Coordinates of C-alpha atoms in Angstrom, one line a residue:
X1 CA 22.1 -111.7 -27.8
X2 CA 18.7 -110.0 -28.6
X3 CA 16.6 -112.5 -30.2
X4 CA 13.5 -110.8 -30.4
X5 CA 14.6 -108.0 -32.9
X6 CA 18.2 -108.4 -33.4
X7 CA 20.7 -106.3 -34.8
X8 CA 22.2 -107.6 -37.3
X9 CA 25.4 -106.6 -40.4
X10 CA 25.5 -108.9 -43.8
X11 CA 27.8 -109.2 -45.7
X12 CA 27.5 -110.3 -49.9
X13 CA 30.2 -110.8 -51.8
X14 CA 29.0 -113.9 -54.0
X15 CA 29.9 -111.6 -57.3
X16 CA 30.7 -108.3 -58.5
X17 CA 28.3 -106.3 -56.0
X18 CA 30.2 -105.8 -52.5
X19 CA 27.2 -105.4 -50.5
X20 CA 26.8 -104.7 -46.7
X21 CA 23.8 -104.4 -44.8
X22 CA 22.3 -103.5 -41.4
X23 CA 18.9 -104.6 -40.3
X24 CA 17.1 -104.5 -36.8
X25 CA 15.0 -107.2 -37.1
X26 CA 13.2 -106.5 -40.4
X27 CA 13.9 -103.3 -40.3
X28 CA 16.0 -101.7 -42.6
X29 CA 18.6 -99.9 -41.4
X30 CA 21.2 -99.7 -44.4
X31 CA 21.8 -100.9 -47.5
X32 CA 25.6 -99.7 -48.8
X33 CA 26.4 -101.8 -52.4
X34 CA 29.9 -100.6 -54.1
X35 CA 29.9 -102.8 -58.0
X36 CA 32.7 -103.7 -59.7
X37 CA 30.8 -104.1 -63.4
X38 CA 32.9 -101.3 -64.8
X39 CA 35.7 -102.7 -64.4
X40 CA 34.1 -106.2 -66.3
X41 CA 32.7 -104.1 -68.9
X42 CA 35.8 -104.4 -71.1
X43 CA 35.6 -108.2 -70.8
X44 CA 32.3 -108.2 -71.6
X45 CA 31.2 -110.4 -68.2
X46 CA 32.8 -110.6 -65.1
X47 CA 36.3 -111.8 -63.9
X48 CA 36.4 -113.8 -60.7
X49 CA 39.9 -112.4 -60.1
X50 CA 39.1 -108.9 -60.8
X51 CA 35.4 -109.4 -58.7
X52 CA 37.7 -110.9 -56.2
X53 CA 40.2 -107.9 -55.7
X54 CA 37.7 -105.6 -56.4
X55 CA 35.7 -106.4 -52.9
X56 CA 39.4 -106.6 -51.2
X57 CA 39.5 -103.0 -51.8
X58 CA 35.7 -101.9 -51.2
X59 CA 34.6 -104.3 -48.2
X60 CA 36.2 -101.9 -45.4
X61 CA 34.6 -98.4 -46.9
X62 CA 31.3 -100.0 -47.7
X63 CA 31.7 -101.2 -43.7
X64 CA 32.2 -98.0 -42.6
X65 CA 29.2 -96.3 -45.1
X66 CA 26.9 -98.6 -44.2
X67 CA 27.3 -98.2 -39.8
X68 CA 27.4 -94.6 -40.9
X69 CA 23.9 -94.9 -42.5
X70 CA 22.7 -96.7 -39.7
X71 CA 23.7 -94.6 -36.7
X72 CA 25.3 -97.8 -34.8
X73 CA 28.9 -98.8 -33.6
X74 CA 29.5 -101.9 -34.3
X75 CA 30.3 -102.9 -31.0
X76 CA 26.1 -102.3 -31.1
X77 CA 26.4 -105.6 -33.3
X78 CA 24.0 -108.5 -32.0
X79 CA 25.8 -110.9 -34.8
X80 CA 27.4 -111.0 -38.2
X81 CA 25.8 -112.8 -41.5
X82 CA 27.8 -113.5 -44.2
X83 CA 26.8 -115.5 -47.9
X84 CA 29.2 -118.6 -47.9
X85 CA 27.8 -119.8 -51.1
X86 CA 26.7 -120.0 -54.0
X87 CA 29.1 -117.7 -55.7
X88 CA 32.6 -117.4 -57.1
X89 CA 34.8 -118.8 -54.5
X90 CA 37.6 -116.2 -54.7
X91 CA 34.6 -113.8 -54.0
X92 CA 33.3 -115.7 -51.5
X93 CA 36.4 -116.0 -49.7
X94 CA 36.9 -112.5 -49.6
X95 CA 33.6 -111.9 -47.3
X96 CA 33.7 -114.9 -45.2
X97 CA 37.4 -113.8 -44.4
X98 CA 35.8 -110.8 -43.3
X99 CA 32.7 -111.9 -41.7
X100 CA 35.1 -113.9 -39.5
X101 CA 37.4 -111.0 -38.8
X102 CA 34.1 -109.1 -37.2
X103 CA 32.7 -112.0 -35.5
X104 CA 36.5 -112.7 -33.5
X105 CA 36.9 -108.9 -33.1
X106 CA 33.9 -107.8 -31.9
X107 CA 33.3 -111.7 -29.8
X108 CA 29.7 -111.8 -31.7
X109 CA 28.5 -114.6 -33.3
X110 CA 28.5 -115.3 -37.1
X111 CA 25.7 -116.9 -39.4
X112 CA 27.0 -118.4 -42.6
X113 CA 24.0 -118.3 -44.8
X114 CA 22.9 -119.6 -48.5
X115 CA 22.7 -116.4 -50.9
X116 CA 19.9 -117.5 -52.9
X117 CA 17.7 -118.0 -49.7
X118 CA 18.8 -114.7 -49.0
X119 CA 16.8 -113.1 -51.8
X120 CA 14.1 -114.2 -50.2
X121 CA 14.7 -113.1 -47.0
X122 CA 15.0 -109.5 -48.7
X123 CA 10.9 -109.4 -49.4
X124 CA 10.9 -109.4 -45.4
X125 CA 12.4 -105.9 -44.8
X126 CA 9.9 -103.1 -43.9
X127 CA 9.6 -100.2 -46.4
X128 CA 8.1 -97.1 -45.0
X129 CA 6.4 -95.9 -48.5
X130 CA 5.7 -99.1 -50.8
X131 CA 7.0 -98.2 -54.3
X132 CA 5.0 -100.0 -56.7
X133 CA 1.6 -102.2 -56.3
X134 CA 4.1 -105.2 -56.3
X135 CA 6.2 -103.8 -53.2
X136 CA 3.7 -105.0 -50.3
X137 CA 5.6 -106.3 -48.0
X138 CA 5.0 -103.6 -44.9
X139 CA 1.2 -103.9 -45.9
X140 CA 0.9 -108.0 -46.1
X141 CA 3.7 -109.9 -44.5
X142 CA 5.1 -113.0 -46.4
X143 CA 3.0 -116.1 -46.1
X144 CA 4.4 -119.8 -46.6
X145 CA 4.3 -121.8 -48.7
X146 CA 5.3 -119.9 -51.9
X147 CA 7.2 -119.8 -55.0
X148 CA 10.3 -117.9 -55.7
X149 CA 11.8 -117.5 -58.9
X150 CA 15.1 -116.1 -58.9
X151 CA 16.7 -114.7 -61.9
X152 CA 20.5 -113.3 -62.2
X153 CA 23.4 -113.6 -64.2
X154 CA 24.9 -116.1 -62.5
X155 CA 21.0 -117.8 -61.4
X156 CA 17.7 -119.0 -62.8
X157 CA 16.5 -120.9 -59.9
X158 CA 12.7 -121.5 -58.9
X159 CA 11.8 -122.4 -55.4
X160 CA 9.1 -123.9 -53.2
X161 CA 9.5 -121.9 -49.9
X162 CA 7.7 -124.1 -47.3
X163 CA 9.8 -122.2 -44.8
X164 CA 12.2 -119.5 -45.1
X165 CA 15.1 -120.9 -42.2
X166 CA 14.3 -124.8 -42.2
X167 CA 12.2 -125.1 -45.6
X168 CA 13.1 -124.6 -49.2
X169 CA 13.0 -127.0 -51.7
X170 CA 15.1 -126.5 -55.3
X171 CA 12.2 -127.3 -58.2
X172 CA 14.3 -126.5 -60.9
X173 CA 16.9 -124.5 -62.3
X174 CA 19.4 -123.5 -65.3
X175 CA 20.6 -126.2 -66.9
X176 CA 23.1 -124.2 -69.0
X177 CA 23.5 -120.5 -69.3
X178 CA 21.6 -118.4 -66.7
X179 CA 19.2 -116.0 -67.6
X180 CA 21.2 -113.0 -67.1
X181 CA 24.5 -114.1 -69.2
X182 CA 22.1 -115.2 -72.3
X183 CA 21.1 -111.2 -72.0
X184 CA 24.8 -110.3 -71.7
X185 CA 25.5 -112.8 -74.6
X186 CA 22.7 -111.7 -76.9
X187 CA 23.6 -108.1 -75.8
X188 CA 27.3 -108.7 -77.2
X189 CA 25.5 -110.6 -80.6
X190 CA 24.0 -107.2 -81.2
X191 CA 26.9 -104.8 -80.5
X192 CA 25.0 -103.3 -77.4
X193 CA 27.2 -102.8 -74.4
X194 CA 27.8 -104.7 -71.2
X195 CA 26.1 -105.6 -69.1
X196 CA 23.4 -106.5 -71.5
X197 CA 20.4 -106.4 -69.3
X198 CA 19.3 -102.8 -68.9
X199 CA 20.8 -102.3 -73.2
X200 CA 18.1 -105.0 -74.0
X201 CA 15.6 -103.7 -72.3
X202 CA 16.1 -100.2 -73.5
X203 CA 16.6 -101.3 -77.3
X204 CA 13.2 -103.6 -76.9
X205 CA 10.9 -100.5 -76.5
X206 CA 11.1 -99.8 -80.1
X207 CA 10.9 -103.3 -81.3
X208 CA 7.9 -105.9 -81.9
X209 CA 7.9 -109.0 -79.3
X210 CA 5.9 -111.0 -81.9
X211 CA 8.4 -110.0 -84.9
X212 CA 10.4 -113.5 -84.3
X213 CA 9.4 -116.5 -82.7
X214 CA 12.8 -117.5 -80.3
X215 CA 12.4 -121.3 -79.3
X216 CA 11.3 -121.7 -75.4
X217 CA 13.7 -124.0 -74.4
X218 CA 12.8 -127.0 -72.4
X219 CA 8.8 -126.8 -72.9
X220 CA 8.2 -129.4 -75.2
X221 CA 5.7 -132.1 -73.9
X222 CA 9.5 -134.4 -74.3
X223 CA 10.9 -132.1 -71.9
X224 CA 8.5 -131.3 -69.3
X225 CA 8.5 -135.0 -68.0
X226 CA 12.2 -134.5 -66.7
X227 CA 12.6 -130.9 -66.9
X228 CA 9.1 -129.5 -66.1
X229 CA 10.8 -126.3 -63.7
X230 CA 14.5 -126.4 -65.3
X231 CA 15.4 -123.8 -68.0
X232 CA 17.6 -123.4 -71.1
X233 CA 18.8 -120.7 -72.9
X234 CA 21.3 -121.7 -75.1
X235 CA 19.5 -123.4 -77.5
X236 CA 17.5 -119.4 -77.7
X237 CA 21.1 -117.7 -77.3
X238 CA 22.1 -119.9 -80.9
X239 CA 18.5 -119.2 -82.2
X240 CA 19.8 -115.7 -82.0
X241 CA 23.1 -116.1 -83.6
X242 CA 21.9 -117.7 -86.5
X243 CA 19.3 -115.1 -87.0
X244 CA 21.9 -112.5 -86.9
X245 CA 24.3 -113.9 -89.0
X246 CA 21.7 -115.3 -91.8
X247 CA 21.5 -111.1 -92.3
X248 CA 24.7 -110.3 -91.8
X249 CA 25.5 -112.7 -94.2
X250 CA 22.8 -111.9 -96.7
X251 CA 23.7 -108.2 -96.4
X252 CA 20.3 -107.1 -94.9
X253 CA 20.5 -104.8 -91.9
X254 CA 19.5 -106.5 -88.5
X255 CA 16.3 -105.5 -86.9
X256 CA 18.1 -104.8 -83.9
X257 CA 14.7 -103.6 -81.6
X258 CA 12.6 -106.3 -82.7
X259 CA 15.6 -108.7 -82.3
X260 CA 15.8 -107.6 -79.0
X261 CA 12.1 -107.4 -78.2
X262 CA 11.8 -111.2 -79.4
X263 CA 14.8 -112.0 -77.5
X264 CA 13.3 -110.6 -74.4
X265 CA 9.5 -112.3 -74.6
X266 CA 10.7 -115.7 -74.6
X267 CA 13.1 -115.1 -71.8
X268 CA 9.9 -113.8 -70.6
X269 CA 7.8 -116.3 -71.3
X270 CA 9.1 -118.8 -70.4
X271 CA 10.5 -117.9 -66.6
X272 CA 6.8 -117.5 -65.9
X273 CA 5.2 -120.3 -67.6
X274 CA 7.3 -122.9 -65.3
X275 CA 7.1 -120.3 -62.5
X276 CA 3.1 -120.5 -62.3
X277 CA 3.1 -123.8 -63.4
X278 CA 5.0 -124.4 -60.2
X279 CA 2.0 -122.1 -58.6
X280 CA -0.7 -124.5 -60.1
X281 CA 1.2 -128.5 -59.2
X282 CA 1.8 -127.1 -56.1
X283 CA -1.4 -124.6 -54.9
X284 CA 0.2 -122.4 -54.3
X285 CA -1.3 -119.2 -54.5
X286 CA 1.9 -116.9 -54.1
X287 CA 4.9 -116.2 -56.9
X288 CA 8.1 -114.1 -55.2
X289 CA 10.4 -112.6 -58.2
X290 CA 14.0 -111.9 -56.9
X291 CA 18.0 -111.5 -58.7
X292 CA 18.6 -108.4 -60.9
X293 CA 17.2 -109.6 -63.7
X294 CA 13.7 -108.4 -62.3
X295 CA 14.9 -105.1 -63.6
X296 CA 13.6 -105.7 -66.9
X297 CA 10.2 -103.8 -67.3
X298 CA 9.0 -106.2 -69.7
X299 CA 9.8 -109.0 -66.8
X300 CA 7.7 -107.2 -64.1
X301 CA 4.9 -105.9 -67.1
X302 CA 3.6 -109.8 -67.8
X303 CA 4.4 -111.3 -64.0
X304 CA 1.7 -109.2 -63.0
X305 CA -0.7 -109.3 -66.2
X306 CA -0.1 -113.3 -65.9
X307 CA -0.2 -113.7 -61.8
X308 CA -3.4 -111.3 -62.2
X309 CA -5.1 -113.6 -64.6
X310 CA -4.1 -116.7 -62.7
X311 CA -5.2 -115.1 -59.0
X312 CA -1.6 -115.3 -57.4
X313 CA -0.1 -112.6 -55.7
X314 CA 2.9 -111.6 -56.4
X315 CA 5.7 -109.9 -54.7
X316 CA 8.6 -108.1 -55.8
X317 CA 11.4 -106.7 -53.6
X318 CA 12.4 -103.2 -54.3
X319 CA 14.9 -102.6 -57.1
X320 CA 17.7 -102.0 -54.5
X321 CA 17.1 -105.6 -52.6
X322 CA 17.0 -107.6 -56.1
X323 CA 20.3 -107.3 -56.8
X324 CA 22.6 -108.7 -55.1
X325 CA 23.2 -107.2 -51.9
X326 CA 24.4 -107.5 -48.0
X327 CA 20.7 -106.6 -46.2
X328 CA 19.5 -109.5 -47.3
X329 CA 21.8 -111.8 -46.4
X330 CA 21.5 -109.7 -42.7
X331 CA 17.4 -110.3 -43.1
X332 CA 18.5 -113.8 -43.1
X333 CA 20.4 -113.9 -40.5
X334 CA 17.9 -112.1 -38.3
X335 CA 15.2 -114.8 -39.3
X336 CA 17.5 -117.6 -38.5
X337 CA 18.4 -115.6 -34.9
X338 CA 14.7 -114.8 -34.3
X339 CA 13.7 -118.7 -34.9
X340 CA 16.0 -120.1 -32.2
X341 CA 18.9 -121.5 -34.7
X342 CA 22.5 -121.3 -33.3
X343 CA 25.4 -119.5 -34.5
X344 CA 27.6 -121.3 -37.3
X345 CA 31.0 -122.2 -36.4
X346 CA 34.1 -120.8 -37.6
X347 CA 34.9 -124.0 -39.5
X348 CA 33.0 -123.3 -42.1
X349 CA 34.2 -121.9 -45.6
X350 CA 33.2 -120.8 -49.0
X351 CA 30.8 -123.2 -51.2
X352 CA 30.7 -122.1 -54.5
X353 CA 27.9 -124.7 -55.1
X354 CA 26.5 -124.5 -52.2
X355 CA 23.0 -126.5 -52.4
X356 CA 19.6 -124.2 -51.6
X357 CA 18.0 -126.4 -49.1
X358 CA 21.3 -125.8 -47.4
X359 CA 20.0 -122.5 -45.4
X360 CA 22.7 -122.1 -43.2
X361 CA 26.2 -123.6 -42.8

C-alpha cells in the first residue's frame, strides 16, 4: 500500500447526504454527494428509515460518479474509509455494509473512521483557487493545536484538536437540540419551509438582529462552571414559541424577518462566544468552523469580525466539504494511512454514539 500519498475512496452515510469521495493524499480527486432532504421535506426533518433506504438506492451510482470524476478504477484503490459513527445506525449500516463489500472485493484494506473528526480532516484537502479569505488551506497548511467547532443538524460539538489521528479531545457539546434542528424547528414555528437553515437565513436579511433579545442558553456565570463549552437551544427554541404565540394570540402580525434575524444572532452568538473562549483557556490561537450549518452568512459574517478582533485565524472548509460528505471521511483515512496506523478489522460495526476521541475503530 502507498503510504506516502495514498489513494484513497470514503464513504459518508451518517445521515441524509450519501456521500463518496476520492482523495490522493490531500488531493482532491472527487467529491460525488446524492441528498435525500426532499424526500424529509414533507416530515419536516429527517426519517432514519427513509435516510436509510434512500443511500440503499444512491451508494452504487454515487460509486460509480465519483471513480468517474476521478479518472481511476477502483482496482487503483490503495484502501477504503468509511464513517462508522456518529450517525443514525440504519444509515450507518448501510455504508459500512458497503465499505466492507469494497474492502473483500477489491482485497484492500478498510479504515473505519469517526465522522466528526472527519470534518476536520476536510480543511486538509488542496484547493487549486481558494474561494474566500477563510478558504486557506493550499496557502497555510493546518497547524495543531486548534479548535473546531462543528455545527449540524444532528451536531454542535467543539473540539481541541491536539492531533488530527491520535489527538482530539470533546470540550463540549449540545446538551439538547443541535444547532441545526432548533433552525429547522424555529423554521417550522414560522411557516418557512424545511430544511430551515438556508429559509432562516434568507428571511433574516430583511430583519433587525437587535429587534428581540433570545436568551443564550447555558452562559450564565451558574452555567459556565459545569457547562462553560456545552450549548442549549431549547430553552431559545421555547423563547421563540412563546414570542410567536403571544402575537398570534393577541392578533398582531408576527415580525417574521426580525424574528428570524434575532433567532439567528444568538445562535450566533453564542457558538462563538464558547468557541473563542475555548481559543483563550486554551491559547490557542486557531478556530476551524465545520457541519452545514456554516452555511449561514450571518455565521461566517461575525466568525471572522470576532476571530479578527481576537487575533485567531480562522479556517473554513469550502461549502462543498462542510456538509456532510465522503472526501472527508477519505482525507481521514489518508491521514491515518500516511501516519503509520493499521487497517481496522472487519469486526467492527456501526456506533451511532460513537465517542470523538475515538478516531478510528
Amino acid at each position: 500500500m502507498n503510504r506516502t500519498d495514498p489513494l484513497v475512496l470514503g464513504i459518508e452515510t451518517s445521515c441524509d447526504e450519501t456521500g463518496i469521495g476520492i482523495v490522493r493524499g490531500t488531493t482532491l480527486l472527487s467529491n460525488t454527494i446524492a441528498s435525500s432532504m426532499d424526500e424529509h421535506a414533507r416530515y419536516g426533518g429527517v426519517v432514519p428509515e427513509i435516510a436509510a433506504r434512500a443511500h440503499l438506492d444512491e451508494l452504487v451510482p454515487a460509486i460509480n460518479a465519483a471513480i468517474a470524476e476521478a479518472g481511476i478504477r477502483l482496482h487503483d484503490l490503495d484502501a477504503i474509509a468509511v464513517t462508522c459513527g456518529p450517525g443514525l445506525s440504519g444509515a450507518l449500516m448501510v455504508g459500512v455494509g458497503a465499505a466492507k463489500a469494497l474492502a473483500v472485493a477489491l482485497d484492500k484494506p478498510i479504515y473505519a473512521v469517526n465522522h466528526l473528526v472527519g470534518h476536520v480532516g476536510a480543511d486538509l484537502l488542496h484547493r487549486s483557487i481558494p474561494t474566500s479569505r477563510t478558504d486557506t488551506s493550499d496557502a497555510v497548511p493546518l497547524e495543531y493545536p486548534t479548535i473546531a467547532l462543528l455545527v449540524s443538524g444532528g451536531h454542535t460539538s467543539l473540539l481541541l484538536v491536539r492531533d488530527l489521528v491520535s489527538d482530539v479531545e470533546l470540550l463540549g457539546e449540545t446538551i439538547d437540540d443541535a444547532a441545526g434542528e432548533a433552525f429547522d424547528k424555529v423554521a417550522r414555528l414560522l411557516s418557512l419551509p424545511y430544511p430551515g437553515g438556508p429559509q432562516i437565513d434568507r428571511v433574516a436579511a430583511d430583519g433587525n438582529p437587535k429587534a428581540i433579545r433570545f436568551p443564550r442558553g447555558l452562559s450564565q456565570p451558574k452555567d459556565m462552571a459545569a457547562h462553560r463549552y456545552d450549548f442549549s437551544f431549547s430553552g431559545l427554541k421555547t423563547s421563540v414559541a412563546r414570542f410567536v404565540e403571544q402575537r398570534q394570540d393577541a392578533g398582531e402580525p408576527v415580525p417574521t424577518a426580525d424574528v428570524a434575524a434575532s433567532f439567528r444572532e444568538a445562535v450566533v452568538d453564542i457558538l462563538l462566544t464558547k468557541a473563542l473562549a475555548a481559543c483563550a483557556d486554551y491559547g490557542v490561537p486557531r478556530l476551524l468552523l465545520g457541519g452545514g450549518v456554516i452555511a449561514n452568512q450571518r455565521l461566517r459574517q461575525i466568525a471572522t469580525e470576532r476571530t479578527d478582533a481576537a487575533g485567531i485565524a480562522l479556517r473554513i472548509p469550502p461549502l462543498s466539504l462542510c456538509t456532510d460528505n465522503g472526501a472527508m471521511i477519505a482525507a481521514l483515512g489518508a491521514q491515518l494511512i500516511m501516519a503509520g496506523s493499521e487497517p481496522s478489522t472487519l469486526e467492527f460495526g456501526a456506533d451511532s454514539t460513537l465517542p470523538v476521541d475515538q478516531i478510528q475503530v
